[in-house]
mmCIF file of C-alpha atoms in Angstrom:
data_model
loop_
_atom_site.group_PDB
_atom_site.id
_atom_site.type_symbol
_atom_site.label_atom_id
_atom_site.label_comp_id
_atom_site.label_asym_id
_atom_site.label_seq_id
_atom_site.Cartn_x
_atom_site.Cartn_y
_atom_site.Cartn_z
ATOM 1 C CA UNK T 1 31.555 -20.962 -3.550
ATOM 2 C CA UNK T 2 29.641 -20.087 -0.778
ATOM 3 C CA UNK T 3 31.648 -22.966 1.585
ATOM 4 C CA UNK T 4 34.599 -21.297 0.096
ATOM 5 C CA UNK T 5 33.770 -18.097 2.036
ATOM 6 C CA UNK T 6 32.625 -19.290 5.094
ATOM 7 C CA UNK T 7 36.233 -20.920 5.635
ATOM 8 C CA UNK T 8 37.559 -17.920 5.066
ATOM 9 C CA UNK T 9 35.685 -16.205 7.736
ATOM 10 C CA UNK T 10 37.369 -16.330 11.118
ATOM 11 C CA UNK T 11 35.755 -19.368 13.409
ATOM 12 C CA UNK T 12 34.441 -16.526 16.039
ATOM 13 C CA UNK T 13 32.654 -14.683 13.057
ATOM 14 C CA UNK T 14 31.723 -17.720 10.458
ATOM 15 C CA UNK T 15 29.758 -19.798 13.676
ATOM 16 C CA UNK T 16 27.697 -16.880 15.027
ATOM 17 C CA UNK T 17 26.802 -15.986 11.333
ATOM 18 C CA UNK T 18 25.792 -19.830 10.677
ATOM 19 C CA UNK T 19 24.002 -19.869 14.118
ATOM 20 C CA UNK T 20 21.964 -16.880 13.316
ATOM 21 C CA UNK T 21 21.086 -17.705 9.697
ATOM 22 C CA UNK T 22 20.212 -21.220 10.490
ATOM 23 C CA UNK T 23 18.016 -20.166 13.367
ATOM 24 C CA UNK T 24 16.059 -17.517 11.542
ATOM 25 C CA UNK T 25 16.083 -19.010 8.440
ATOM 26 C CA UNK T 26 14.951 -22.606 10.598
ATOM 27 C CA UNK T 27 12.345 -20.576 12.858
ATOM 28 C CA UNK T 28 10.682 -18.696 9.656
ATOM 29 C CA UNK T 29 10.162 -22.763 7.413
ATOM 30 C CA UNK T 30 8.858 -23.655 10.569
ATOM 31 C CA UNK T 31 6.470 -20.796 10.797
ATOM 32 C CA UNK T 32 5.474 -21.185 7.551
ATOM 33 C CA UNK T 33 4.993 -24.945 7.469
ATOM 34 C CA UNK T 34 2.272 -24.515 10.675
ATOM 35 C CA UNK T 35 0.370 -21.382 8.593
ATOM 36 C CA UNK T 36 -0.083 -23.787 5.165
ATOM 37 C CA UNK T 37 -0.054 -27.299 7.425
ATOM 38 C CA UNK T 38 3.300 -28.574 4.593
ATOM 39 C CA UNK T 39 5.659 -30.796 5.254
ATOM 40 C CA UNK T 40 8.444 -29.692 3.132
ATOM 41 C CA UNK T 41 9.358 -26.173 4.838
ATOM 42 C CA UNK T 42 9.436 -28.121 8.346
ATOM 43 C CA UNK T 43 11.612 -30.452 7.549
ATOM 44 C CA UNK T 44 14.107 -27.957 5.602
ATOM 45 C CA UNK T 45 13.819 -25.849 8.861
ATOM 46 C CA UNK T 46 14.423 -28.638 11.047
ATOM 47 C CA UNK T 47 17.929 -29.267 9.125
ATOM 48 C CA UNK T 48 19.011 -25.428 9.421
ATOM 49 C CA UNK T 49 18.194 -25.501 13.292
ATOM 50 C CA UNK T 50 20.349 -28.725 13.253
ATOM 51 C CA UNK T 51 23.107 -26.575 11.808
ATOM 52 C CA UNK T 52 22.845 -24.073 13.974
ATOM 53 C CA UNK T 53 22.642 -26.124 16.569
ATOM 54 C CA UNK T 54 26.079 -27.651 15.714
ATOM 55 C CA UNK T 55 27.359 -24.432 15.569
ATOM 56 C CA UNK T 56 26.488 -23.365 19.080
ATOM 57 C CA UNK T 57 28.122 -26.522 20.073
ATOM 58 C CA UNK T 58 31.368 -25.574 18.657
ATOM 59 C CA UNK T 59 31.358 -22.496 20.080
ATOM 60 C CA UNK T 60 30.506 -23.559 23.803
ATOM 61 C CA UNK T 61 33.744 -26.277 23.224
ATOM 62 C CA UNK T 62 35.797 -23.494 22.053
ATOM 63 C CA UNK T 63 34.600 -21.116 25.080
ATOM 64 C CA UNK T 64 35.735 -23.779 27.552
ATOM 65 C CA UNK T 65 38.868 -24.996 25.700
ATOM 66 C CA UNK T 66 40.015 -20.803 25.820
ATOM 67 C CA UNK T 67 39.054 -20.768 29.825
ATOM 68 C CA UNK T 68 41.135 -24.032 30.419
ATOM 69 C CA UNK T 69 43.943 -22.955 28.533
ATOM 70 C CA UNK T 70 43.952 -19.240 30.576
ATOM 71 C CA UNK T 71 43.970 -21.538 34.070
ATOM 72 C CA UNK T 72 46.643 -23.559 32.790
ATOM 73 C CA UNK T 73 49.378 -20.662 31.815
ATOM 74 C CA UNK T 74 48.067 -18.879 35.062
ATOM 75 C CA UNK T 75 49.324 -22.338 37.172
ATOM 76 C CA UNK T 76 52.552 -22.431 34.734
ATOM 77 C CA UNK T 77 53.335 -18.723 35.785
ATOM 78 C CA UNK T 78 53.765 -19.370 39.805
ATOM 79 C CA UNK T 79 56.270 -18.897 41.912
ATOM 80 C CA UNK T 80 58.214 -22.109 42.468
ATOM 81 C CA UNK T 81 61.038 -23.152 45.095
ATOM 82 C CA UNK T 82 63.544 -20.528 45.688
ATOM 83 C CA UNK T 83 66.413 -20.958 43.245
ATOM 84 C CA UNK T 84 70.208 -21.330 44.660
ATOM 85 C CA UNK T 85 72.261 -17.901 44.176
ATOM 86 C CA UNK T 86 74.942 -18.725 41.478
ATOM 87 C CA UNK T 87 78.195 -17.127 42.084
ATOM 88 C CA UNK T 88 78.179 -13.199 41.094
ATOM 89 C CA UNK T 89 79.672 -12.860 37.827
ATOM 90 C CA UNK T 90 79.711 -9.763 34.807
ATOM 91 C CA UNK T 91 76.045 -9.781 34.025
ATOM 92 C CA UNK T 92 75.632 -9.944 29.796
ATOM 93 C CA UNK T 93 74.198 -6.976 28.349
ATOM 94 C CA UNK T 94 70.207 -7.053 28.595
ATOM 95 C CA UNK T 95 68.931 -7.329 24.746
ATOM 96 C CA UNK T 96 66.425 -4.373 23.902
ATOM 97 C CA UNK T 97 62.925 -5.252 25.171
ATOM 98 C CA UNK T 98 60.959 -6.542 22.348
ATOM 99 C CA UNK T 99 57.460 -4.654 22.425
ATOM 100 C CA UNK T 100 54.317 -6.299 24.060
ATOM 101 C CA UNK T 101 52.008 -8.014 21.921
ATOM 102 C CA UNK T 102 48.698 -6.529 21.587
ATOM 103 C CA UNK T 103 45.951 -7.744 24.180
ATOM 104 C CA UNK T 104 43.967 -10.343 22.748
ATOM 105 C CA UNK T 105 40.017 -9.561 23.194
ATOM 106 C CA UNK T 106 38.373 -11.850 25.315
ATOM 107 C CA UNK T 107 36.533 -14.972 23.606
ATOM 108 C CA UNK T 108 33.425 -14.125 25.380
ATOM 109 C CA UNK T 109 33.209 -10.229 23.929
ATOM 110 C CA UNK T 110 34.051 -11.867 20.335
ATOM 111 C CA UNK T 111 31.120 -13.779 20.669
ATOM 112 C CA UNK T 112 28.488 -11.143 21.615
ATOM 113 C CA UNK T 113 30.123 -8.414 19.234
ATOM 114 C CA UNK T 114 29.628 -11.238 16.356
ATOM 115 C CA UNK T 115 25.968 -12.532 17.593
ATOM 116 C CA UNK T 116 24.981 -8.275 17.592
ATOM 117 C CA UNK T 117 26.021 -7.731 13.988
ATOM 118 C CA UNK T 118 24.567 -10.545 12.892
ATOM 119 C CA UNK T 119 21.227 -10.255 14.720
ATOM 120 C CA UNK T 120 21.156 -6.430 13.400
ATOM 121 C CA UNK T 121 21.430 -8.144 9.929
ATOM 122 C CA UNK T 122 18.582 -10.977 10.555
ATOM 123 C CA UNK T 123 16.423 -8.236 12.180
ATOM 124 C CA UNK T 124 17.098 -6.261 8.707
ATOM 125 C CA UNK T 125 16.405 -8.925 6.640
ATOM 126 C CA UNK T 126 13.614 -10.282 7.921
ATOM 127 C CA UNK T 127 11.778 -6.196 8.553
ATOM 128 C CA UNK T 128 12.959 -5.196 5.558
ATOM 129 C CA UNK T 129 10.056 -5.741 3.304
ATOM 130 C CA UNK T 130 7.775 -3.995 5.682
ATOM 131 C CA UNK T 131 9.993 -0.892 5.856
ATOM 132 C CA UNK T 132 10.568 -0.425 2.094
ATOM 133 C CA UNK T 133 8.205 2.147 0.448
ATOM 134 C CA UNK T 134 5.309 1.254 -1.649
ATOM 135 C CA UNK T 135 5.738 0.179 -5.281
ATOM 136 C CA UNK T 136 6.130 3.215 -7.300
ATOM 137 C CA UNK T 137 6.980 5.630 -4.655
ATOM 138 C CA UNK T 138 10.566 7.164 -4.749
ATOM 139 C CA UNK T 139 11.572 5.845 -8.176
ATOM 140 C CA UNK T 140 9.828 8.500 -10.096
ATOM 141 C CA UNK T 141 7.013 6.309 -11.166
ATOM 142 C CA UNK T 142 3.627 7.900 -11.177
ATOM 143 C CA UNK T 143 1.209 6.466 -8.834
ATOM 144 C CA UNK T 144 -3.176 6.484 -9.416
ATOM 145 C CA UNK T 145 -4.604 9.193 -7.289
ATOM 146 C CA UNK T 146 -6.227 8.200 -4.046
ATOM 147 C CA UNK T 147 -9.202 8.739 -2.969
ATOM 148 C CA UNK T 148 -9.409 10.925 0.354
ATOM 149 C CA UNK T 149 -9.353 8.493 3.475
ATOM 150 C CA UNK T 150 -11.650 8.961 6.106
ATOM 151 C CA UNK T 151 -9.392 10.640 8.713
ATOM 152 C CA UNK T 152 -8.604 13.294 5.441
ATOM 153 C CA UNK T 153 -12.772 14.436 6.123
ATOM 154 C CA UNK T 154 -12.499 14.341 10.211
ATOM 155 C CA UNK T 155 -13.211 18.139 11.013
ATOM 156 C CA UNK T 156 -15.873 18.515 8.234
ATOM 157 C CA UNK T 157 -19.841 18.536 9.196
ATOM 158 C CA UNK T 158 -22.007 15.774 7.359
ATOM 159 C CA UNK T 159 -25.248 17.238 6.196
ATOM 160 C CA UNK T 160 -28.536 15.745 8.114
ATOM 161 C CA UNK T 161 -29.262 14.661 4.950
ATOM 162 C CA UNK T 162 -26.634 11.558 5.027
ATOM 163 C CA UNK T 163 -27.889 10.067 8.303
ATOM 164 C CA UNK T 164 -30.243 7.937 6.329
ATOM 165 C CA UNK T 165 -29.263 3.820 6.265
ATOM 166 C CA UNK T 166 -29.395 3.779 2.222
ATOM 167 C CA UNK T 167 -27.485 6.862 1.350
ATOM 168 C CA UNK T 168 -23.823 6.724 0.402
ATOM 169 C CA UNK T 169 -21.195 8.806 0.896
ATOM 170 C CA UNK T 170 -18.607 10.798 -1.655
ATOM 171 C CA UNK T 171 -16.242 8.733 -0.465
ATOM 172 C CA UNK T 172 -18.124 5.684 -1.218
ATOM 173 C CA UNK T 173 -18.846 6.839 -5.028
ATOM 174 C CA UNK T 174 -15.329 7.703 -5.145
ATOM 175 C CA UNK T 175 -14.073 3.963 -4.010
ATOM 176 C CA UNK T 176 -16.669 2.101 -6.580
ATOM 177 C CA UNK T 177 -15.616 4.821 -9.471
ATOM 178 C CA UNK T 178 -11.417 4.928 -8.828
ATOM 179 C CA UNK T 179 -10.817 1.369 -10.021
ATOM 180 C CA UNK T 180 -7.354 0.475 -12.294
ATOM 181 C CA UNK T 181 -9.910 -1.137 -14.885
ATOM 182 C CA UNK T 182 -11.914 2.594 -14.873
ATOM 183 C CA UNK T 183 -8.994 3.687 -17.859
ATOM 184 C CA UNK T 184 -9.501 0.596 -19.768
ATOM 185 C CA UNK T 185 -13.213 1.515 -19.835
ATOM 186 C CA UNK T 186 -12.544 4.662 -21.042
ATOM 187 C CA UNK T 187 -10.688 3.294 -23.679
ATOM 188 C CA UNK T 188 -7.237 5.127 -22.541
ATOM 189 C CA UNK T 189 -6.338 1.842 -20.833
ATOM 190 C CA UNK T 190 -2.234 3.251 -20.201
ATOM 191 C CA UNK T 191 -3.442 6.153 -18.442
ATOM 192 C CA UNK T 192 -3.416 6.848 -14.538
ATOM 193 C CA UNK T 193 -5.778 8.716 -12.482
ATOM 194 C CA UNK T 194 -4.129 12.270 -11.708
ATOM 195 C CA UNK T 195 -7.135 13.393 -8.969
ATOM 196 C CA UNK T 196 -9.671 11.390 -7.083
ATOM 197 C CA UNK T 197 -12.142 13.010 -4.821
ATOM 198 C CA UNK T 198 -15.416 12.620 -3.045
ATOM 199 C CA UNK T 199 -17.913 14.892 -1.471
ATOM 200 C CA UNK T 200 -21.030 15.208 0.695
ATOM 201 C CA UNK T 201 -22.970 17.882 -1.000
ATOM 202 C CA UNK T 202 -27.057 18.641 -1.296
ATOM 203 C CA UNK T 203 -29.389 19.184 -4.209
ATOM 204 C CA UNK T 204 -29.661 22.893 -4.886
ATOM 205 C CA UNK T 205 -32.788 24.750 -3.712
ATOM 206 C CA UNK T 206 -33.595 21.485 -1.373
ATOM 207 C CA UNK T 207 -32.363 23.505 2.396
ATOM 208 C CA UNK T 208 -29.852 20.540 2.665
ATOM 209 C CA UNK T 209 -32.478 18.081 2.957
ATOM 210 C CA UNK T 210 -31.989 16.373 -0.256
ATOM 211 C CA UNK T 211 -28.361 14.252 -0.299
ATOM 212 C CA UNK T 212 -26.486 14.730 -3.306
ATOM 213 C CA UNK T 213 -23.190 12.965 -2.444
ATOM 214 C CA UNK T 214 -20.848 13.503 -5.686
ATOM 215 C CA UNK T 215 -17.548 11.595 -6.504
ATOM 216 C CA UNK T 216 -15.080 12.644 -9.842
ATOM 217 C CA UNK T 217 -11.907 11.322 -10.988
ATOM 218 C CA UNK T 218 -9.669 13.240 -13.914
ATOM 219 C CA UNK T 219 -7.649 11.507 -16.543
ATOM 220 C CA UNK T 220 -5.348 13.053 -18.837
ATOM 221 C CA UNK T 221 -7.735 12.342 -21.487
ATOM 222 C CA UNK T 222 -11.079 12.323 -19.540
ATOM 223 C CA UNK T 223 -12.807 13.361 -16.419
ATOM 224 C CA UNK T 224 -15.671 10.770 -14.891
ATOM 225 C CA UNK T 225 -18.108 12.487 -12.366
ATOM 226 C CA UNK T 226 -20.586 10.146 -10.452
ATOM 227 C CA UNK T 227 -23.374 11.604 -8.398
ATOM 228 C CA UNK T 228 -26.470 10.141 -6.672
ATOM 229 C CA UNK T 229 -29.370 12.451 -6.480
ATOM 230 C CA UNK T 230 -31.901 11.178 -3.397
ATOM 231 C CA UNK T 231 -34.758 12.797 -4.528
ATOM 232 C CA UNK T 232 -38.313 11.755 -6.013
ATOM 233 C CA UNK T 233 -38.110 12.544 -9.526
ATOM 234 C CA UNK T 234 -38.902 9.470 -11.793
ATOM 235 C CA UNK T 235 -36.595 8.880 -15.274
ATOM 236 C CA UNK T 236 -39.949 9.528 -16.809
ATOM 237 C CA UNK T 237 -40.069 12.856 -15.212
ATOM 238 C CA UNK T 238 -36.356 13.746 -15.472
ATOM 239 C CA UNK T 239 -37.346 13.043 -19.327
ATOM 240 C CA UNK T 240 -39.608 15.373 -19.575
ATOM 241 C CA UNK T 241 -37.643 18.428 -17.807
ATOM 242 C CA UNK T 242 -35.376 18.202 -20.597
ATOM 243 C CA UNK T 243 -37.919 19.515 -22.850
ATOM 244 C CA UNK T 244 -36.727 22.693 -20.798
ATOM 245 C CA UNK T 245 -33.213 22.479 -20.665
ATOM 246 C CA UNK T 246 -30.372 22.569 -23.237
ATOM 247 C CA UNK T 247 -30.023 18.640 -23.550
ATOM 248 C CA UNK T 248 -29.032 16.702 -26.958
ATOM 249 C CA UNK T 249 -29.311 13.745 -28.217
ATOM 250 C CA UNK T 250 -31.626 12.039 -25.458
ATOM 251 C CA UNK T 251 -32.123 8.770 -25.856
ATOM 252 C CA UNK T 252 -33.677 5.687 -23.345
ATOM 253 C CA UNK T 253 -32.127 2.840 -21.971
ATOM 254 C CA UNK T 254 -31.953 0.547 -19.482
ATOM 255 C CA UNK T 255 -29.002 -0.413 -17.221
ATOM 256 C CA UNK T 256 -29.095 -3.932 -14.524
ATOM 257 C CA UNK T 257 -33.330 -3.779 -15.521
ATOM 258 C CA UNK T 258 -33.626 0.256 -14.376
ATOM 259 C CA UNK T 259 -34.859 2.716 -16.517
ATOM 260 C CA UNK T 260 -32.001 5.245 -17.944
ATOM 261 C CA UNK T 261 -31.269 8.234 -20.246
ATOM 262 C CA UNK T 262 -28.576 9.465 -21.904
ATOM 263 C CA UNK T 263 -28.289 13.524 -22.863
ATOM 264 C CA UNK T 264 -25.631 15.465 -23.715
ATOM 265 C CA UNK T 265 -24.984 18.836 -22.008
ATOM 266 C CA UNK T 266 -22.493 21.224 -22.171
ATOM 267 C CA UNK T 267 -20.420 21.689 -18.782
ATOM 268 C CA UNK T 268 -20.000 25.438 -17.867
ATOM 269 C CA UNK T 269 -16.203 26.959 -18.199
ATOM 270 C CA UNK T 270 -15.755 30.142 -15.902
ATOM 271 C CA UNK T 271 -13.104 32.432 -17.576
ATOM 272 C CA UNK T 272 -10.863 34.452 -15.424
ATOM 273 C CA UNK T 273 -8.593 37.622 -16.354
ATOM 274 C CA UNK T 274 -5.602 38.338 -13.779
ATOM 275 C CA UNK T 275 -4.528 41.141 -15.794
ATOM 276 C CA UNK T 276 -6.176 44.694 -15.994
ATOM 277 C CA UNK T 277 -7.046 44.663 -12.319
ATOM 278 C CA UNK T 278 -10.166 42.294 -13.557
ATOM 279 C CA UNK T 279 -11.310 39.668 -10.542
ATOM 280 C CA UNK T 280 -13.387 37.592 -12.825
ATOM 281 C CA UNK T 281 -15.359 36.801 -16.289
ATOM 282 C CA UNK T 282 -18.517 35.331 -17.242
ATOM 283 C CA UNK T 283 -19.818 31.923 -17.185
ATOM 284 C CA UNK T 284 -19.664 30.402 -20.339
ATOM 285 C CA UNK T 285 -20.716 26.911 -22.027
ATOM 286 C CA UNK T 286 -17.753 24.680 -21.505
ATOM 287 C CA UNK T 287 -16.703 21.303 -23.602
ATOM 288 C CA UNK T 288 -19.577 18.772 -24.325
ATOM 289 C CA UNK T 289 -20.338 16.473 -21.848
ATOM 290 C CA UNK T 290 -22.218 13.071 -22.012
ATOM 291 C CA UNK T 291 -24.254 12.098 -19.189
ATOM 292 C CA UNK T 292 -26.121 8.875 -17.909
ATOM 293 C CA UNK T 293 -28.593 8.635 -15.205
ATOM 294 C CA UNK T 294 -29.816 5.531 -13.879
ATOM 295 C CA UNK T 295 -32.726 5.066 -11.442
ATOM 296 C CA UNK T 296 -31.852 3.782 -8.079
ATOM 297 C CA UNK T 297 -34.110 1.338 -8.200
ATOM 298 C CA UNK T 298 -36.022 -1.246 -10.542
ATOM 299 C CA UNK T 299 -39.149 0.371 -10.108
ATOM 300 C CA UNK T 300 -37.980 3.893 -10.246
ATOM 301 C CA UNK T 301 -39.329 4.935 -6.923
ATOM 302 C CA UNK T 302 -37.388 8.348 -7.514
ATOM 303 C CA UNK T 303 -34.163 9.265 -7.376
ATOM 304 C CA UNK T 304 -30.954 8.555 -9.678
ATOM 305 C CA UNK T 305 -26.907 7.951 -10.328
ATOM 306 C CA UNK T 306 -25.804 10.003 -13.002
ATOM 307 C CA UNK T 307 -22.376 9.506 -14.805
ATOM 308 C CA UNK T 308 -20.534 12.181 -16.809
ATOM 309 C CA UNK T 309 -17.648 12.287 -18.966
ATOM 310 C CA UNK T 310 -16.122 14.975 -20.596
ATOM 311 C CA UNK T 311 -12.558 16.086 -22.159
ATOM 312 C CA UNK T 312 -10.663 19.478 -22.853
ATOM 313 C CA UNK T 313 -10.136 18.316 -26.168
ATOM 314 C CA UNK T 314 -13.836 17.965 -26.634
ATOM 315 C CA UNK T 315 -13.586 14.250 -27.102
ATOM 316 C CA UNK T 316 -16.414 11.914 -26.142
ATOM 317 C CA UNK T 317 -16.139 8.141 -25.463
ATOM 318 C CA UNK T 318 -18.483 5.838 -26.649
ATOM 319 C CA UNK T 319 -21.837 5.250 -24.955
ATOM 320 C CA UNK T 320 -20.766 1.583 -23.862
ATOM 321 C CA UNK T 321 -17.798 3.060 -21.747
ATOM 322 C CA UNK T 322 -20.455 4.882 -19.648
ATOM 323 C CA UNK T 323 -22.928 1.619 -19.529
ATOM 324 C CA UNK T 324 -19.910 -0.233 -18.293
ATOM 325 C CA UNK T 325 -19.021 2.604 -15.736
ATOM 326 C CA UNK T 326 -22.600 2.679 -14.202
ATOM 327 C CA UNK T 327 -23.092 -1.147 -13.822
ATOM 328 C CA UNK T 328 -19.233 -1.147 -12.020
ATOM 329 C CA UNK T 329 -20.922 2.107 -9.528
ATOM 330 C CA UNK T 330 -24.506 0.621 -9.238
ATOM 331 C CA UNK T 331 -23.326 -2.193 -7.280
ATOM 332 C CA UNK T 332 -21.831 -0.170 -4.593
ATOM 333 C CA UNK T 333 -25.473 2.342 -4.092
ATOM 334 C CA UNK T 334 -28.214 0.464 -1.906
ATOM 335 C CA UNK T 335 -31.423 -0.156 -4.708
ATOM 336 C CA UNK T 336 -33.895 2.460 -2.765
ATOM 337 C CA UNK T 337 -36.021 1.254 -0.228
ATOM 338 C CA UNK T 338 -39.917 1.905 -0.744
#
């Protein structure tokens, strides 16, 4: 079928076209038989540069076979011996001029029109890929949120706290926590991230001196926030300062051979009236939140990673989905140095 086209094509259209495909199409097996050191795509090439190499042969014999037949009619065309003068006689009537053909284009301008179209087409084909959006974007598909890049926190100070060789960054929590398997631990495995974000903040009541970098990502079902604490409280002393606090359900673990804790606390909801002329309301206890902290080290030297997950619906995973979120973080937060 595809022969049957080609022959339809006209012979200063259908051998530019073969020349070009053959030569990119040759030139790319080629290219790709020296990257993975085959045999196979070089020889395939080799046979479409042989075709286009036939191709530019016809077209250099048909070049020359146009330019000899132009010098010929131009010889045919001059003036010869003059002619003896036949006696005068009643001229016939002169026939209506028939009109003048149109002018044919010049073989030379058929060739680079057809070589430009087609190399527009190769240089299409072959950038095309590169130029096309990513996968999901502009065919209404929702895409995971991303976390910020670096150029997206130029322009924003780093606290002196975060010059230190073993303390990450917000955006480094929010890289190890915005994984595609981070739904699946969740168990809400077909839903995608709507917000990713990181950020370089300090302990309160520490004058910036204590990092406190903090990364969160938000589900429609759930919302995971990871933050790393770089101070020198002990899991045996963050333990016992729950005695003071409004924790539940404390109990001990262990996560990659640290000492751990897991506590449930409520997150705090801050209601806001924009009618009546009212600017604000109070804070108030929000949905129940389940935490984890870890200790950054295996011989709790003082300071710790703490996960939380919560849900508007007041929904609460189970306590492996948080275990499996910390050892998938851990990795990515240097064990602290002593």
């Amino acid at each position: 079928m595809l022969g049957f086209f080609l022959r339809l094509l006209p012979f200063w259209v259908r051998e530019p076209l073969l020349i070009v495909i053959g030569s990119v199409i040759g030139l790319r097996l080629l290219h790709i038989a020296v990257l993975e050191k085959e045999w196979a795509p070089a020889g395939i090439g080799a046979v479409f540069l042989l075709l286009a190499a036939v191709s530019i042969h016809r077209v250099v014999r048909a070049v020359h076979a146009r330019r000899g037949a132009s010098a010929g009619a131009a010889e045919a065309g001059l003036p010869g011996q003059p002619q003896p003068v036949a006696a005068r006689s009643a001229a016939p009537p002169v026939p209506p001029a028939a009109p003048a053909p149109p002018k044919e284009i010049h073989a030379g301008v058929q060739v680079f029109a057809a070589f430009a179209v087609f190399g527009v087409l190769a240089v299409s084909v072959w950038l095309g890929p590169r130029l096309l959006p990513p996968e999901g974007e502009g065919d209404g598909t929702p895409r995971a949120a991303a976390c910020p890049s670096e150029e997206d926190a130029k322009g924003e100070k780093t606290p002196d706290a975060y010059k230190k060789a073993d303390v990450v960054t917000g955006a480094d929590l929010c890289e190890a926590l915005n994984t595609p398997d981070l739904a699946g631990l969740l168990g809400t495995p077909g839903e995608i991230a709507t917000t990713a974000s990181g950020d370089n903040g300090t302990a309160a009541l520490t004058g910036g001196k204590v990092a406190r970098p903090v990364a969160e990502v938000r589900f429609d079902t759930y919302t995971v926030n990871v933050s790393v604490t770089y101070n020198k409280l002990s899991m045996d002393q963050y333990v016992k300062l729950m005695e003071f606090g409004n924790e539940t359900d404390v109990r001990k673990s262990t996560v990659l051979d640290r000492s751990a804790v897991f506590f449930s606390q409520p997150t705090m909801a801050i209601e806001i009236d924009l009618g009546g002329g009212g600017t604000g309301g109070p804070v108030t206890d929000g949905p129940l939140a389940r935490n984890l902290a870890v200790a950054l080290d295996g011989k709790d030297r003082g300071g710790y990673c703490e996960v939380t997950v919560w849900s508007d619906a007041e929904t609460l995973p189970d306590d492996n989905a948080l275990l499996d979120i910390a050892e998938t973080v851990l990795p990515a937060i240097p064990e602290r140095a002593a």
